[in-house]
mmCIF file of C-alpha atoms in Angstrom:
data_model
loop_
_atom_site.group_PDB
_atom_site.id
_atom_site.type_symbol
_atom_site.label_atom_id
_atom_site.label_comp_id
_atom_site.label_asym_id
_atom_site.label_seq_id
_atom_site.Cartn_x
_atom_site.Cartn_y
_atom_site.Cartn_z
ATOM 1 C CA UNK N 1 46.942 -15.440 29.668
ATOM 2 C CA UNK N 2 48.461 -15.248 26.211
ATOM 3 C CA UNK N 3 46.364 -18.214 25.042
ATOM 4 C CA UNK N 4 43.208 -16.571 26.396
ATOM 5 C CA UNK N 5 44.096 -13.350 24.623
ATOM 6 C CA UNK N 6 44.552 -15.226 21.341
ATOM 7 C CA UNK N 7 41.205 -16.966 21.791
ATOM 8 C CA UNK N 8 39.452 -13.663 22.476
ATOM 9 C CA UNK N 9 41.014 -12.101 19.389
ATOM 10 C CA UNK N 10 39.902 -15.052 17.256
ATOM 11 C CA UNK N 11 36.363 -14.792 18.654
ATOM 12 C CA UNK N 12 36.228 -11.085 17.800
ATOM 13 C CA UNK N 13 37.571 -11.714 14.294
ATOM 14 C CA UNK N 14 35.177 -14.576 13.625
ATOM 15 C CA UNK N 15 32.281 -12.564 15.028
ATOM 16 C CA UNK N 16 33.159 -9.670 12.758
ATOM 17 C CA UNK N 17 33.389 -11.958 9.744
ATOM 18 C CA UNK N 18 29.991 -13.440 10.603
ATOM 19 C CA UNK N 19 28.421 -9.988 10.825
ATOM 20 C CA UNK N 20 29.940 -9.009 7.481
ATOM 21 C CA UNK N 21 28.761 -12.244 5.857
ATOM 22 C CA UNK N 22 25.290 -11.778 7.371
ATOM 23 C CA UNK N 23 24.967 -8.209 6.062
ATOM 24 C CA UNK N 24 26.221 -9.187 2.600
ATOM 25 C CA UNK N 25 23.723 -12.047 2.502
ATOM 26 C CA UNK N 26 20.775 -9.886 3.586
ATOM 27 C CA UNK N 27 21.660 -7.200 1.036
ATOM 28 C CA UNK N 28 21.747 -9.813 -1.729
ATOM 29 C CA UNK N 29 18.448 -11.326 -0.543
ATOM 30 C CA UNK N 30 16.750 -7.910 -0.478
ATOM 31 C CA UNK N 31 17.782 -7.292 -4.071
ATOM 32 C CA UNK N 32 16.561 -10.700 -5.199
ATOM 33 C CA UNK N 33 13.245 -10.242 -3.349
ATOM 34 C CA UNK N 34 12.751 -6.784 -4.875
ATOM 35 C CA UNK N 35 13.336 -8.129 -8.403
ATOM 36 C CA UNK N 36 10.953 -11.025 -7.794
ATOM 37 C CA UNK N 37 8.242 -8.702 -6.432
ATOM 38 C CA UNK N 38 8.652 -6.357 -9.385
ATOM 39 C CA UNK N 39 8.123 -9.240 -11.803
ATOM 40 C CA UNK N 40 5.252 -10.807 -9.840
ATOM 41 C CA UNK N 41 3.282 -7.549 -9.547
ATOM 42 C CA UNK N 42 4.337 -6.206 -12.965
ATOM 43 C CA UNK N 43 5.668 -2.992 -11.392
ATOM 44 C CA UNK N 44 7.143 -0.161 -13.446
ATOM 45 C CA UNK N 45 10.024 0.324 -11.001
ATOM 46 C CA UNK N 46 11.862 -1.841 -8.490
ATOM 47 C CA UNK N 47 10.332 -1.678 -4.995
ATOM 48 C CA UNK N 48 12.262 -1.221 -1.774
ATOM 49 C CA UNK N 49 12.634 -4.362 0.343
ATOM 50 C CA UNK N 50 14.093 -4.232 3.846
ATOM 51 C CA UNK N 51 14.574 -7.505 5.718
ATOM 52 C CA UNK N 52 14.566 -6.736 9.438
ATOM 53 C CA UNK N 53 16.105 -8.668 12.289
ATOM 54 C CA UNK N 54 19.560 -9.990 13.065
ATOM 55 C CA UNK N 55 21.079 -12.348 12.321
ATOM 56 C CA UNK N 56 19.619 -12.926 8.883
ATOM 57 C CA UNK N 57 21.370 -16.228 8.216
ATOM 58 C CA UNK N 58 19.727 -17.986 11.161
ATOM 59 C CA UNK N 59 16.324 -16.827 9.879
ATOM 60 C CA UNK N 60 17.155 -18.268 6.469
ATOM 61 C CA UNK N 61 18.094 -21.557 8.084
ATOM 62 C CA UNK N 62 14.677 -21.706 9.757
ATOM 63 C CA UNK N 63 12.830 -21.022 6.486
ATOM 64 C CA UNK N 64 11.005 -17.981 7.885
ATOM 65 C CA UNK N 65 11.752 -14.253 8.156
ATOM 66 C CA UNK N 66 10.424 -12.351 11.161
ATOM 67 C CA UNK N 67 9.764 -8.969 9.557
ATOM 68 C CA UNK N 68 10.014 -7.642 5.998
ATOM 69 C CA UNK N 69 9.222 -4.061 4.997
ATOM 70 C CA UNK N 70 8.161 -3.386 1.402
ATOM 71 C CA UNK N 71 7.853 0.044 -0.224
ATOM 72 C CA UNK N 72 6.256 0.645 -3.624
ATOM 73 C CA UNK N 73 6.490 4.253 -4.835
ATOM 74 C CA UNK N 74 3.719 4.084 -7.436
ATOM 75 C CA UNK N 75 1.297 1.203 -7.883
ATOM 76 C CA UNK N 76 -1.305 1.018 -10.632
ATOM 77 C CA UNK N 77 -4.452 -0.726 -9.370
ATOM 78 C CA UNK N 78 -7.456 -1.698 -11.461
ATOM 79 C CA UNK N 79 -10.671 0.172 -10.644
ATOM 80 C CA UNK N 80 -13.107 -2.418 -11.955
ATOM 81 C CA UNK N 81 -14.686 0.252 -14.180
ATOM 82 C CA UNK N 82 -14.150 0.663 -17.944
ATOM 83 C CA UNK N 83 -10.668 -0.817 -17.724
ATOM 84 C CA UNK N 84 -9.328 2.225 -15.859
ATOM 85 C CA UNK N 85 -6.479 2.133 -13.374
ATOM 86 C CA UNK N 86 -5.731 4.346 -10.397
ATOM 87 C CA UNK N 87 -2.273 5.241 -9.116
ATOM 88 C CA UNK N 88 -1.612 4.540 -5.441
ATOM 89 C CA UNK N 89 1.361 6.451 -4.042
ATOM 90 C CA UNK N 90 3.873 5.464 -1.360
ATOM 91 C CA UNK N 91 2.470 2.050 -0.543
ATOM 92 C CA UNK N 92 4.457 0.856 2.474
ATOM 93 C CA UNK N 93 3.682 -2.515 4.025
ATOM 94 C CA UNK N 94 5.108 -4.387 6.991
ATOM 95 C CA UNK N 95 5.080 -8.162 6.505
ATOM 96 C CA UNK N 96 5.252 -10.454 9.532
ATOM 97 C CA UNK N 97 6.194 -14.128 9.542
ATOM 98 C CA UNK N 98 7.351 -14.528 5.959
ATOM 99 C CA UNK N 99 7.738 -18.191 4.988
ATOM 100 C CA UNK N 100 9.584 -19.003 1.776
ATOM 101 C CA UNK N 101 10.079 -22.102 -0.313
ATOM 102 C CA UNK N 102 13.327 -24.055 -0.383
ATOM 103 C CA UNK N 103 14.290 -22.665 -3.792
ATOM 104 C CA UNK N 104 13.179 -19.099 -2.812
ATOM 105 C CA UNK N 105 10.731 -18.991 -5.730
ATOM 106 C CA UNK N 106 7.762 -18.127 -3.499
ATOM 107 C CA UNK N 107 7.158 -16.306 -0.220
ATOM 108 C CA UNK N 108 4.035 -15.713 1.866
ATOM 109 C CA UNK N 109 3.540 -13.428 4.877
ATOM 110 C CA UNK N 110 1.314 -14.584 7.722
ATOM 111 C CA UNK N 111 0.123 -11.000 8.282
ATOM 112 C CA UNK N 112 0.617 -7.609 6.706
ATOM 113 C CA UNK N 113 -0.347 -4.021 7.414
ATOM 114 C CA UNK N 114 0.506 -0.789 5.682
ATOM 115 C CA UNK N 115 -0.365 2.687 4.467
ATOM 116 C CA UNK N 116 -0.632 4.530 1.158
ATOM 117 C CA UNK N 117 -2.123 7.648 -0.435
ATOM 118 C CA UNK N 118 -4.502 8.135 -3.354
ATOM 119 C CA UNK N 119 -4.195 11.640 -4.809
ATOM 120 C CA UNK N 120 -7.414 13.556 -5.468
ATOM 121 C CA UNK N 121 -6.665 13.889 -9.179
ATOM 122 C CA UNK N 122 -6.470 10.099 -9.375
ATOM 123 C CA UNK N 123 -9.882 9.721 -7.713
ATOM 124 C CA UNK N 124 -11.337 12.340 -10.034
ATOM 125 C CA UNK N 125 -9.942 10.648 -13.133
ATOM 126 C CA UNK N 126 -11.569 7.382 -12.040
ATOM 127 C CA UNK N 127 -15.052 8.918 -11.675
ATOM 128 C CA UNK N 128 -15.123 11.910 -14.045
ATOM 129 C CA UNK N 129 -17.148 10.025 -16.665
ATOM 130 C CA UNK N 130 -19.607 8.542 -14.154
ATOM 131 C CA UNK N 131 -22.926 10.331 -13.587
ATOM 132 C CA UNK N 132 -24.033 11.343 -10.090
ATOM 133 C CA UNK N 133 -27.602 10.114 -9.846
ATOM 134 C CA UNK N 134 -29.986 12.615 -8.232
ATOM 135 C CA UNK N 135 -33.689 12.356 -7.338
ATOM 136 C CA UNK N 136 -36.403 12.820 -9.960
ATOM 137 C CA UNK N 137 -34.210 11.496 -12.737
ATOM 138 C CA UNK N 138 -31.661 14.307 -12.586
ATOM 139 C CA UNK N 139 -27.964 13.598 -12.981
ATOM 140 C CA UNK N 140 -24.784 15.513 -12.282
ATOM 141 C CA UNK N 141 -21.086 15.147 -12.896
ATOM 142 C CA UNK N 142 -18.123 15.541 -10.557
ATOM 143 C CA UNK N 143 -15.653 18.065 -11.989
ATOM 144 C CA UNK N 144 -13.249 18.513 -9.053
ATOM 145 C CA UNK N 145 -12.119 16.795 -5.862
ATOM 146 C CA UNK N 146 -9.791 18.320 -3.277
ATOM 147 C CA UNK N 147 -9.182 18.568 0.451
ATOM 148 C CA UNK N 148 -11.865 20.553 2.253
ATOM 149 C CA UNK N 149 -10.220 20.704 5.689
ATOM 150 C CA UNK N 150 -11.234 19.021 8.944
ATOM 151 C CA UNK N 151 -10.986 15.565 7.384
ATOM 152 C CA UNK N 152 -13.476 16.367 4.608
ATOM 153 C CA UNK N 153 -13.334 16.138 0.816
ATOM 154 C CA UNK N 154 -14.453 19.130 -1.263
ATOM 155 C CA UNK N 155 -16.253 18.217 -4.487
ATOM 156 C CA UNK N 156 -17.817 20.222 -7.276
ATOM 157 C CA UNK N 157 -20.886 18.598 -8.808
ATOM 158 C CA UNK N 158 -22.229 20.204 -11.970
ATOM 159 C CA UNK N 159 -26.020 19.831 -12.379
ATOM 160 C CA UNK N 160 -27.738 21.316 -15.466
ATOM 161 C CA UNK N 161 -24.672 23.466 -16.056
ATOM 162 C CA UNK N 162 -24.660 24.812 -12.497
ATOM 163 C CA UNK N 163 -21.600 23.980 -10.323
ATOM 164 C CA UNK N 164 -22.542 22.974 -6.771
ATOM 165 C CA UNK N 165 -19.802 22.925 -4.095
ATOM 166 C CA UNK N 166 -20.176 19.980 -1.738
ATOM 167 C CA UNK N 167 -18.286 18.803 1.334
ATOM 168 C CA UNK N 168 -18.103 15.053 1.735
ATOM 169 C CA UNK N 169 -16.942 12.279 4.038
ATOM 170 C CA UNK N 170 -14.741 9.543 2.634
ATOM 171 C CA UNK N 171 -15.468 5.958 3.686
ATOM 172 C CA UNK N 172 -14.480 2.456 2.616
ATOM 173 C CA UNK N 173 -16.576 -0.690 2.362
ATOM 174 C CA UNK N 174 -14.920 -3.822 1.087
ATOM 175 C CA UNK N 175 -12.845 -2.805 -1.931
ATOM 176 C CA UNK N 176 -14.778 0.409 -2.647
ATOM 177 C CA UNK N 177 -13.866 3.977 -1.615
ATOM 178 C CA UNK N 178 -16.850 6.361 -1.453
ATOM 179 C CA UNK N 179 -17.282 10.087 -0.884
ATOM 180 C CA UNK N 180 -20.675 10.824 0.727
ATOM 181 C CA UNK N 181 -22.092 14.312 0.225
ATOM 182 C CA UNK N 182 -22.545 15.903 3.659
ATOM 183 C CA UNK N 183 -23.942 19.168 2.334
ATOM 184 C CA UNK N 184 -26.900 17.620 0.520
ATOM 185 C CA UNK N 185 -29.928 15.985 2.158
ATOM 186 C CA UNK N 186 -30.415 12.251 2.272
ATOM 187 C CA UNK N 187 -33.069 10.866 -0.011
ATOM 188 C CA UNK N 188 -34.972 8.277 1.960
ATOM 189 C CA UNK N 189 -32.276 6.491 3.955
ATOM 190 C CA UNK N 190 -29.674 6.720 1.221
ATOM 191 C CA UNK N 191 -26.825 9.232 1.408
ATOM 192 C CA UNK N 192 -25.757 10.690 -1.914
ATOM 193 C CA UNK N 193 -22.406 9.392 -3.184
ATOM 194 C CA UNK N 194 -20.580 11.914 -5.356
ATOM 195 C CA UNK N 195 -17.653 9.554 -5.887
ATOM 196 C CA UNK N 196 -17.357 5.762 -5.799
ATOM 197 C CA UNK N 197 -14.202 3.916 -6.822
ATOM 198 C CA UNK N 198 -13.705 0.165 -6.658
ATOM 199 C CA UNK N 199 -10.033 -0.744 -6.201
ATOM 200 C CA UNK N 200 -9.027 -4.219 -7.321
ATOM 201 C CA UNK N 201 -5.871 -6.308 -7.203
ATOM 202 C CA UNK N 202 -3.738 -4.699 -4.512
ATOM 203 C CA UNK N 203 -0.294 -6.337 -4.174
ATOM 204 C CA UNK N 204 -0.267 -9.822 -2.739
ATOM 205 C CA UNK N 205 -3.986 -9.767 -2.027
ATOM 206 C CA UNK N 206 -3.905 -7.119 0.733
ATOM 207 C CA UNK N 207 -7.215 -5.334 1.373
ATOM 208 C CA UNK N 208 -8.383 -1.808 2.102
ATOM 209 C CA UNK N 209 -8.963 -1.249 5.816
ATOM 210 C CA UNK N 210 -9.551 2.435 6.609
ATOM 211 C CA UNK N 211 -9.516 5.750 4.717
ATOM 212 C CA UNK N 212 -9.102 9.364 5.753
ATOM 213 C CA UNK N 213 -9.126 12.616 3.817
ATOM 214 C CA UNK N 214 -5.853 14.550 4.078
ATOM 215 C CA UNK N 215 -4.163 17.477 2.369
ATOM 216 C CA UNK N 216 -2.360 15.503 -0.342
ATOM 217 C CA UNK N 217 -5.056 12.912 -0.965
ATOM 218 C CA UNK N 218 -7.014 10.152 0.665
ATOM 219 C CA UNK N 219 -4.796 8.296 3.098
ATOM 220 C CA UNK N 220 -5.562 4.578 3.221
ATOM 221 C CA UNK N 221 -4.500 1.754 5.467
ATOM 222 C CA UNK N 222 -4.335 -1.829 4.254
ATOM 223 C CA UNK N 223 -4.082 -5.201 5.921
ATOM 224 C CA UNK N 224 -4.116 -8.854 5.029
ATOM 225 C CA UNK N 225 -3.220 -12.394 5.967
ATOM 226 C CA UNK N 226 -1.435 -15.054 3.924
ATOM 227 C CA UNK N 227 -0.128 -12.271 1.685
ATOM 228 C CA UNK N 228 1.811 -13.521 -1.308
ATOM 229 C CA UNK N 229 5.079 -11.681 -1.907
ATOM 230 C CA UNK N 230 6.302 -13.824 -4.765
ATOM 231 C CA UNK N 231 5.552 -17.003 -6.631
#
């Protein structure tokens, strides 16, 4: 009985040491991954990286991590127009099946999904110099964008010095976010776009998926496959 008790104590001690070593290793790896991602994406601040799953060391031995969560507080994306950028807030992505190289210099996720928000002032800054093309050669300019309630965007379009309030629906096609004017008639089969922003170069090659107007901005979802985290 005494020998069994000693064995059980040793098992508990060794198990505890393994857990401690595993947690120390994962904490170190998260820091290294965050620094690498910051450098790869040229971020202004260090992102949050959370490696999920236990134990971590057995995942490392296999060369693949099951689940990695990445959080980027502020990300500056190119708009594809006049060299402007647009700030994307609270970009949180869940990476599945992350394979990494033997020297840890590169990592790629098999699949990724996430959410983020684009504030209305950021959308406005991206389009404020772009004319809104109207029928018969008339043009207007968007001077404000905000939440209009019920999943709509409120815009003010100034035409010939006259401000016109418009409610719009936000949509996404490919890499472009558009606000369609609901309160103005269609011309032919074409709905009037009061705002159109092309968003390029999201982290790791993830893509826009869906958009929805909300109180604090346009909420977006993103997804991707073979998403590069580093290297």
